[in-house]
PDB file of C-alpha atoms in Angstrom:
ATOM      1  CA  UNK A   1      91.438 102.202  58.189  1.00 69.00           C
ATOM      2  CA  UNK A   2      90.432 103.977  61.070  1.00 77.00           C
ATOM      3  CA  UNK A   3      86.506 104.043  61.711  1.00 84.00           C
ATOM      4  CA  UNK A   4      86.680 107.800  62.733  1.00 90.00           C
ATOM      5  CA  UNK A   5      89.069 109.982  61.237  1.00 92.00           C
ATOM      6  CA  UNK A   6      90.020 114.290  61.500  1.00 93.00           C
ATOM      7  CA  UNK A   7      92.415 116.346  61.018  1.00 91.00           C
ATOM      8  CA  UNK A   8      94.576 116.907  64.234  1.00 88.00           C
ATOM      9  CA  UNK A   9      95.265 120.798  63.595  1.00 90.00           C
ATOM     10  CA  UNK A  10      96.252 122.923  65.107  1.00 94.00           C
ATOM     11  CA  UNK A  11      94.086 125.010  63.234  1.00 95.00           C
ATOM     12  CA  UNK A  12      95.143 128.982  64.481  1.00 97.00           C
ATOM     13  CA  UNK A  13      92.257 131.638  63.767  1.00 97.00           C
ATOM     14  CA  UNK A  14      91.946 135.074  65.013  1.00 97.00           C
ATOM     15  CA  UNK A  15      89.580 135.912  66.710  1.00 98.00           C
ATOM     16  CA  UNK A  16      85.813 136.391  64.917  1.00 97.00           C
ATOM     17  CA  UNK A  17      87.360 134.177  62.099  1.00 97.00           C
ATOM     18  CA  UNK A  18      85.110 131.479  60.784  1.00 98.00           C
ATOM     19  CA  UNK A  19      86.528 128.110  61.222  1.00 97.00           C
ATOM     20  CA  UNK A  20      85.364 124.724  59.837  1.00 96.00           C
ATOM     21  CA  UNK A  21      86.525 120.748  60.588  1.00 93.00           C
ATOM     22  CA  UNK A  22      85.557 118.146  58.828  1.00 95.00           C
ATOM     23  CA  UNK A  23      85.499 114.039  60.190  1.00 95.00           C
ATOM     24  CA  UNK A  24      85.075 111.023  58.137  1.00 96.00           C
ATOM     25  CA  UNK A  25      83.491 107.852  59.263  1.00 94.00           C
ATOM     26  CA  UNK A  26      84.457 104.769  57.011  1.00 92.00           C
ATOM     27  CA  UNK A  27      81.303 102.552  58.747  1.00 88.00           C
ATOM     28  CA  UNK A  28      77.729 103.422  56.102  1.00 89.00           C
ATOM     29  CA  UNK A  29      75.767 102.085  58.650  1.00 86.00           C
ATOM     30  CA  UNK A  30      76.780 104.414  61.692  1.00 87.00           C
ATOM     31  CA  UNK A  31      73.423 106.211  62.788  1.00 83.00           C
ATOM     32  CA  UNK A  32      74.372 108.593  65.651  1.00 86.00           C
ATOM     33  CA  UNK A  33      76.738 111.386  65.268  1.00 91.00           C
ATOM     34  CA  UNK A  34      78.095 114.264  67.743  1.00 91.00           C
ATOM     35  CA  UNK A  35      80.556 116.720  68.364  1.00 94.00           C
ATOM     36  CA  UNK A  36      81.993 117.056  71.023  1.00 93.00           C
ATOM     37  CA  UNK A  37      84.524 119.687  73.033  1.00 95.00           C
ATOM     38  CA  UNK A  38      87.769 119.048  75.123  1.00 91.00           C
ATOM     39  CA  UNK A  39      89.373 121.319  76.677  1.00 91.00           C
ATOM     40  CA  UNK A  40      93.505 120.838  78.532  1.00 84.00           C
ATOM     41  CA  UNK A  41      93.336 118.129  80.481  1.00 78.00           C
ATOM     42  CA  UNK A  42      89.658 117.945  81.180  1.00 84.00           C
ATOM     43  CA  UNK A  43      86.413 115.487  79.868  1.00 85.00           C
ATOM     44  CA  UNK A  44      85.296 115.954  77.059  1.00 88.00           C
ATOM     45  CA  UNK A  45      81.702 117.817  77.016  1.00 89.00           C
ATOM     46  CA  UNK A  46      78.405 117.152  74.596  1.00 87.00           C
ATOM     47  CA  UNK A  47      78.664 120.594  71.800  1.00 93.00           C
ATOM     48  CA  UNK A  48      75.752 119.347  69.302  1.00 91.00           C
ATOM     49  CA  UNK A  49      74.565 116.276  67.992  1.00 87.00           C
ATOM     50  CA  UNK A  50      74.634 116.137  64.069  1.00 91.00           C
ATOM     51  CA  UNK A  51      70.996 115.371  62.706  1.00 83.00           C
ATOM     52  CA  UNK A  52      70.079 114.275  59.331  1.00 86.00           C
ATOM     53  CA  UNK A  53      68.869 117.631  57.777  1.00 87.00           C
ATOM     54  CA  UNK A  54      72.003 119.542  59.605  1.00 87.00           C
ATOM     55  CA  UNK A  55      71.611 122.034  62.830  1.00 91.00           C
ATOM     56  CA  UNK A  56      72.616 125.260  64.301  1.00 93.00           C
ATOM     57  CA  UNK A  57      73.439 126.119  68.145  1.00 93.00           C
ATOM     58  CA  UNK A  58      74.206 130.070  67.982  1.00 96.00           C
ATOM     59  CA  UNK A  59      77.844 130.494  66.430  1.00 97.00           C
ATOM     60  CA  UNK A  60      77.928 126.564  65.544  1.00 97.00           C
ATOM     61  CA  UNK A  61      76.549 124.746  63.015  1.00 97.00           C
ATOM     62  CA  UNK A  62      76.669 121.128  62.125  1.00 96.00           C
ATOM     63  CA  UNK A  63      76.186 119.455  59.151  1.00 96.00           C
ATOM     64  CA  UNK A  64      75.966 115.541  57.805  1.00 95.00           C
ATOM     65  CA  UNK A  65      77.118 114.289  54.038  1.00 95.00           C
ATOM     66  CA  UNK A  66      76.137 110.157  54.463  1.00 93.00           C
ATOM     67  CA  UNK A  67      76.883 110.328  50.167  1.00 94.00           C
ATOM     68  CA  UNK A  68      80.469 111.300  51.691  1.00 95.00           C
ATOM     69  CA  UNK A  69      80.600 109.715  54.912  1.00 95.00           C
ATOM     70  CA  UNK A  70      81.639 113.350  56.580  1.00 95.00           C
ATOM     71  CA  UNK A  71      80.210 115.692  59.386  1.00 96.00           C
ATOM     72  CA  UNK A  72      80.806 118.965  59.565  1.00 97.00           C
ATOM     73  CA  UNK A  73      81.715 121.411  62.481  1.00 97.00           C
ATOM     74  CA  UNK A  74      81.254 125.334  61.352  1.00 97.00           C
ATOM     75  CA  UNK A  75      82.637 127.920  64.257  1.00 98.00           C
ATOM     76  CA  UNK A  76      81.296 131.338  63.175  1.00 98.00           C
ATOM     77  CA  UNK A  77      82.756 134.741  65.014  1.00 98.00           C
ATOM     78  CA  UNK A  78      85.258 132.664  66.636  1.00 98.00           C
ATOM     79  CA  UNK A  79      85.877 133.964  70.602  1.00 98.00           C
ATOM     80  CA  UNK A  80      89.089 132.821  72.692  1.00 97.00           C
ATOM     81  CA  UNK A  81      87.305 130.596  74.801  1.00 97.00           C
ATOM     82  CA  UNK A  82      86.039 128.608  71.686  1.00 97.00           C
ATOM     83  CA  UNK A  83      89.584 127.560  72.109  1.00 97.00           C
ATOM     84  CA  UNK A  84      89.973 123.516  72.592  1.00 96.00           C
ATOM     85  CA  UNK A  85      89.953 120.192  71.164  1.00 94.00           C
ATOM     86  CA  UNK A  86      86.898 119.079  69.138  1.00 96.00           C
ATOM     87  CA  UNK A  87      86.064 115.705  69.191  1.00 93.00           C
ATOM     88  CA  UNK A  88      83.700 113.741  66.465  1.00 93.00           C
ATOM     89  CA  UNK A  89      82.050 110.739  67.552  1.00 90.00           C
ATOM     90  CA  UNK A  90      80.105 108.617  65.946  1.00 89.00           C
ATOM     91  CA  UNK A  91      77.536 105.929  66.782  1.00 82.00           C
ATOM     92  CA  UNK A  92      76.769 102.604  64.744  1.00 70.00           C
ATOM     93  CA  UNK A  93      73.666 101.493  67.005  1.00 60.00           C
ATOM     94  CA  UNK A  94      73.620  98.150  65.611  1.00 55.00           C
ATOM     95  CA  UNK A  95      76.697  97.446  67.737  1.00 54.00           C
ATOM     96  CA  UNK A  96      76.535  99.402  70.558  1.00 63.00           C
ATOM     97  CA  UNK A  97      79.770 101.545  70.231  1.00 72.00           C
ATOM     98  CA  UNK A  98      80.649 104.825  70.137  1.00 79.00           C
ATOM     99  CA  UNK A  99      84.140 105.808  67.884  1.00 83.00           C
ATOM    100  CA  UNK A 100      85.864 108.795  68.561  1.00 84.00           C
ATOM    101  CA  UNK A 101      88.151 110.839  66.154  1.00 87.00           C
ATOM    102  CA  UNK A 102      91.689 111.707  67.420  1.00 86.00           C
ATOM    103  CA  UNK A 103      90.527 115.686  67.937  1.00 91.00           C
ATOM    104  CA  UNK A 104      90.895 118.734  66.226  1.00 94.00           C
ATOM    105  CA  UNK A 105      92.637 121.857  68.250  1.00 94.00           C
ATOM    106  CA  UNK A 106      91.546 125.178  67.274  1.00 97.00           C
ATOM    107  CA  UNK A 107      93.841 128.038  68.843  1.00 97.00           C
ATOM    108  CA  UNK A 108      91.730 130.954  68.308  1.00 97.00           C
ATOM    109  CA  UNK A 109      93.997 134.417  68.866  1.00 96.00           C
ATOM    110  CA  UNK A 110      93.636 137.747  69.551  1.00 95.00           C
TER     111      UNK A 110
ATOM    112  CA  UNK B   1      70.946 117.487  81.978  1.00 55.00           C
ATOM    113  CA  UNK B   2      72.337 114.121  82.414  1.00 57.00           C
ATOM    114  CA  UNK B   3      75.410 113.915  85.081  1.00 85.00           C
ATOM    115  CA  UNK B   4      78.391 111.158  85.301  1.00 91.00           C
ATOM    116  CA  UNK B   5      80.384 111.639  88.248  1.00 92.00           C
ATOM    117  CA  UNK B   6      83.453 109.902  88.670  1.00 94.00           C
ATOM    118  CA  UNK B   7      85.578 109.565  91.845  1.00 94.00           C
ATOM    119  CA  UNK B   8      88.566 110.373  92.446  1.00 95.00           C
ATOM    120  CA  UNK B   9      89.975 112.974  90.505  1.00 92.00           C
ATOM    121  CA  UNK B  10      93.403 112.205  91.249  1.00 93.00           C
ATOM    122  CA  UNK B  11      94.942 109.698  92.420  1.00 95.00           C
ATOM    123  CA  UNK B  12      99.084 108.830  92.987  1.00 95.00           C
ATOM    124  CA  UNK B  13      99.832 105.653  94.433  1.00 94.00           C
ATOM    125  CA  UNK B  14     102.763 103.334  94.812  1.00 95.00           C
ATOM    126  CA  UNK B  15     103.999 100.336  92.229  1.00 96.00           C
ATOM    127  CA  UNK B  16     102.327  97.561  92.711  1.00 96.00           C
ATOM    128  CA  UNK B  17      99.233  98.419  94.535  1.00 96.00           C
ATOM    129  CA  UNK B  18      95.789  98.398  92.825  1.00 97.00           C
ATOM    130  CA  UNK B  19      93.533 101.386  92.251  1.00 97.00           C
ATOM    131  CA  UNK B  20      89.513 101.702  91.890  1.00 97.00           C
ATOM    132  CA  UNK B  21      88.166 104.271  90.178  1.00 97.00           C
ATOM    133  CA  UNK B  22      84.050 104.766  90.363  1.00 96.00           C
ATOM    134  CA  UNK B  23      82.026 106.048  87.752  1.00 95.00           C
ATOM    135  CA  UNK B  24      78.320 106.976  88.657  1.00 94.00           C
ATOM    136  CA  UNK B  25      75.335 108.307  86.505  1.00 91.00           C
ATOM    137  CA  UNK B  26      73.483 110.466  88.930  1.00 88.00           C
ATOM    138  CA  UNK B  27      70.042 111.141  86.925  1.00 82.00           C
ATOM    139  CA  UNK B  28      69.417 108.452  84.809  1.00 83.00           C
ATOM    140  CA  UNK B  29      70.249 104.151  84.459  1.00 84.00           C
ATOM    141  CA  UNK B  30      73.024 103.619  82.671  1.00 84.00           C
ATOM    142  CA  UNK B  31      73.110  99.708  81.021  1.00 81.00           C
ATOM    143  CA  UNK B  32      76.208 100.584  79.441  1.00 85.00           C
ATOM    144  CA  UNK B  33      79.411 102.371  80.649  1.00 90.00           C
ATOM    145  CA  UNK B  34      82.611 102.776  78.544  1.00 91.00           C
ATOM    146  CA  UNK B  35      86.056 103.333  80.055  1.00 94.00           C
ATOM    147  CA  UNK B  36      88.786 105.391  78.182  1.00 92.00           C
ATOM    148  CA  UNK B  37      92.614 105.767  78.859  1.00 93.00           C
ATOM    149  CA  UNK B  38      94.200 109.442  77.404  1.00 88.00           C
ATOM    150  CA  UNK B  39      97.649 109.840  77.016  1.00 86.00           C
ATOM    151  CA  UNK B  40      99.005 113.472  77.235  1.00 80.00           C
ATOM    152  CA  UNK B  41      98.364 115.320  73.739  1.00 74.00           C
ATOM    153  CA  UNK B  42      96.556 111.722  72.608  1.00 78.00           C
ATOM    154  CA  UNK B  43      93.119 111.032  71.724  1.00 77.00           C
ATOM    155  CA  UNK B  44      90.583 109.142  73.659  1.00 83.00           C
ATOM    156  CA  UNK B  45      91.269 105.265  73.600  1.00 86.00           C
ATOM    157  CA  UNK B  46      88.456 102.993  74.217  1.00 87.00           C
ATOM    158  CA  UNK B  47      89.381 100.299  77.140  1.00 92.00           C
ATOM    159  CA  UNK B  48      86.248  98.738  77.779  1.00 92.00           C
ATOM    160  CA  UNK B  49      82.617  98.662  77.005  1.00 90.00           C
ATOM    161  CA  UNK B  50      80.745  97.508  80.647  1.00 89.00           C
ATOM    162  CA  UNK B  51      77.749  96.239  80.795  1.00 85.00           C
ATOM    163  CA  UNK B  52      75.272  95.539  84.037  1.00 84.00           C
ATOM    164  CA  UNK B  53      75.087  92.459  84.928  1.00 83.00           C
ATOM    165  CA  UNK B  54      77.094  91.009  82.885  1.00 85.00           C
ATOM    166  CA  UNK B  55      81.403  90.372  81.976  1.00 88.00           C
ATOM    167  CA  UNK B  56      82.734  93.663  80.422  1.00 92.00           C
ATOM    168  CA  UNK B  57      83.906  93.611  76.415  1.00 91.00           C
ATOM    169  CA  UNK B  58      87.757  94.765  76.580  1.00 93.00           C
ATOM    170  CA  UNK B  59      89.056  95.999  73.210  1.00 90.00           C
ATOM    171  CA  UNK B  60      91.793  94.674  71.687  1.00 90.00           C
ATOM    172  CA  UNK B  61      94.948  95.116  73.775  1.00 92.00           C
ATOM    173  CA  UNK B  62      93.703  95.800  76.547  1.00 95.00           C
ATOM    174  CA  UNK B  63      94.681  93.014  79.810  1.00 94.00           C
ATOM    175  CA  UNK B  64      91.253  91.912  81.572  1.00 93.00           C
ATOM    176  CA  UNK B  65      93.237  90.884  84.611  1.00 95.00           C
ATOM    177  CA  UNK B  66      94.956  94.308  85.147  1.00 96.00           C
ATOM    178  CA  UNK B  67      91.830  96.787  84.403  1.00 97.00           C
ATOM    179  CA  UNK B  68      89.132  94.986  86.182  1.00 96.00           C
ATOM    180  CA  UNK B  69      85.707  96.276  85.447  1.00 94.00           C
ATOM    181  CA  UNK B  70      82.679  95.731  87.372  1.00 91.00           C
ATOM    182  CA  UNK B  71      79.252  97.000  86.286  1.00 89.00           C
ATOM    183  CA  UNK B  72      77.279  95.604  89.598  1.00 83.00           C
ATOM    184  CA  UNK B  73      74.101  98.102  89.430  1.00 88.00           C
ATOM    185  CA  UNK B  74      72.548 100.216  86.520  1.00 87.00           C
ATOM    186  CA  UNK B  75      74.473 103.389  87.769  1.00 90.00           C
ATOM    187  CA  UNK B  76      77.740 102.469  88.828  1.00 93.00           C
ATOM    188  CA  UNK B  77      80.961 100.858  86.950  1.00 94.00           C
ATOM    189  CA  UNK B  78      84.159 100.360  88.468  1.00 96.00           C
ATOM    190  CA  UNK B  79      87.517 100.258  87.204  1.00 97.00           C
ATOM    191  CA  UNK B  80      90.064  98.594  89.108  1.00 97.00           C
ATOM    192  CA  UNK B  81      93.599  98.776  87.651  1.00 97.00           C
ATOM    193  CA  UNK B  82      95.478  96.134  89.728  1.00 97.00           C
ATOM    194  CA  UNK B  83      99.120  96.046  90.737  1.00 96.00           C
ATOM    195  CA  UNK B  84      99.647  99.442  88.803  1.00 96.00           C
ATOM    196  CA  UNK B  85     102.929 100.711  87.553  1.00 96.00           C
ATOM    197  CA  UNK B  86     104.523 103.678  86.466  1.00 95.00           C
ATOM    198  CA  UNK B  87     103.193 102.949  82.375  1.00 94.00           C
ATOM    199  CA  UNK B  88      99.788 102.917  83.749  1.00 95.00           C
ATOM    200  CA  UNK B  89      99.737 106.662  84.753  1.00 95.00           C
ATOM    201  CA  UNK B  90      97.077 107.932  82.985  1.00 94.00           C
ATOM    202  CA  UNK B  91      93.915 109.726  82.436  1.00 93.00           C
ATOM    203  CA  UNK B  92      91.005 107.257  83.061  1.00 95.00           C
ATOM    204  CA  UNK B  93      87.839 108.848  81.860  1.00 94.00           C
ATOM    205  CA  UNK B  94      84.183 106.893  81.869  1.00 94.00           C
ATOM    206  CA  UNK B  95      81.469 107.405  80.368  1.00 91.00           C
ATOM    207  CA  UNK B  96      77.647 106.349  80.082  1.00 88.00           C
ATOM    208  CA  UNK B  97      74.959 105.799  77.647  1.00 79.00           C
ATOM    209  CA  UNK B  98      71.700 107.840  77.537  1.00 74.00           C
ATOM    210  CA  UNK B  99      69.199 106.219  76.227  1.00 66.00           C
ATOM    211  CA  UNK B 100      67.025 108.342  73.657  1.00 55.00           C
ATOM    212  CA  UNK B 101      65.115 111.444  75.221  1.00 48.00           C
ATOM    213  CA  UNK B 102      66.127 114.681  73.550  1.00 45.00           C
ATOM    214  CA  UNK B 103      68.380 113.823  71.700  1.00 44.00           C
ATOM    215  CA  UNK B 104      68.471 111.845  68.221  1.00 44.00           C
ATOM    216  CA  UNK B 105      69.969 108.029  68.620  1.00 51.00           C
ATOM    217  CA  UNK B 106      71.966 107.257  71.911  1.00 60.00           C
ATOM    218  CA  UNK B 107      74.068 110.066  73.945  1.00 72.00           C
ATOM    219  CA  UNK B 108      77.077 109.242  75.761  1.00 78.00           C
ATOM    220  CA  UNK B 109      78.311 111.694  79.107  1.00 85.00           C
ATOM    221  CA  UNK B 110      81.286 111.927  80.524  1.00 89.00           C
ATOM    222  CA  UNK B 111      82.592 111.802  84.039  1.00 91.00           C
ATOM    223  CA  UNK B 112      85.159 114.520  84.922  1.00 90.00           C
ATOM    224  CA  UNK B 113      88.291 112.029  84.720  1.00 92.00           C
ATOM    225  CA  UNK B 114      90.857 110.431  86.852  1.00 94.00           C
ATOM    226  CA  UNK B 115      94.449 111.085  87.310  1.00 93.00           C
ATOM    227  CA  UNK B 116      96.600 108.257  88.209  1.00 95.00           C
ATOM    228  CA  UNK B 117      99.748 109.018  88.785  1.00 94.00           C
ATOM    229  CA  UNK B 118     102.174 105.412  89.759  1.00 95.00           C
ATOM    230  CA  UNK B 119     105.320 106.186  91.443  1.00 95.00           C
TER     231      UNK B 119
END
């Protein structure tokens, strides 16, 4: 089993749709968890951490389930340029390593 | 914010020669630097985890003698991919560990990526 997992879209929204990806993490003990966005052929780029009690950044919120084992990624009023891979990584700090998901692509459309 | 530059951005070179790509962190110390590998329309694949001072923890897979990784000083890692061919065209991405600050737990940036094209 994979320790990161998503689903690898595309997922194709309008524009000022609301748009939400989910991750799963199959390791309890991971203790760090992000998003993070890709776009074509470039790095990838810090969007929000995930903290315990969930968090909002404008248009994006984030959430955490540990019962689950899922983050969250919620895209409100969705714009073109929100268009791009997201990325959900998560930490276990007892070993040192950071797990990425394979990436969801959002295609948002006029 | 923190920075990771990496150098160069792209890169095309002939079989058989060997390549070094540089990864610096530019505000802060870095112990520990990862390298990544990204196939067109693939996700991120972890190569190496590097740490200063010491050897560099290759996952699984992954030659030790053909991606050489040095980690000589607490802000720059190197990846050397030696006698490079055409399979090892790529995009080489590293990236570096923040510790704590403002954000919760550990935060990893990323440099901006190398292309390496083999021909």
């Amino acid at each position: 089993r994979k320790e990161v997992e998503q689903d690898p879209g595309p997922f194709n929204v309008p524009e000022g749709a609301t748009v939400a990806f989910n991750c799963t993490y199959s390791n309890s003990a991971s203790q760090s968890f992000f998003w993070y966005r890709q776009d074509c052929r470039k790095e990838p780029k810090l969007l929000m951490s995930v903290y315990s009690s969930g968090n909002e950044d404008g248009r994006f919120t984030a959430q955490l389930n540990r019962a689950s084992q899922y983050i969250s990624l919620l895209i409100r009023d969705s714009k073109l340029s929100d268009s791009a891979t997201y990325l959900c990584v998560v930490n276990s700090n007892n070993f040192n390593k950071f797990y990425f998901g394979s990436g969801t692509k959002l295609n948002v459309k006029p | 914010g923190a920075v990771v530059s990496q150098h160069p951005s792209w890169v095309i070179c002939k079989s058989g020669t060997s390549v070094k790509i540089e990864c610096r962190s530019l505000d802060f110390q870095a112990t520990t630097m990862f390298w990544y590998r990204q196939f067109p329309k693939q996700s991120l694949m972890l190569m190496a985890t590097s740490n200063e001072g010491s050897k560099a923890t290759y996952e699984q897979g992954v030659e030790k003698d053909k991606f050489l990784i040095n980690h000589a000083s607490l802000t720059l890692s190197t990846l050397t991919v030696t006698s490079a061919h055409p399979e090892d065209s790529s995009f080489y991405i590293c990236s570096a560990e923040a510790l704590g600050r403002r954000y919760y737990g550990n935060t990893i940036y990323f440099g901006e990526g190398s292309w390496l094209t083999v021909v």
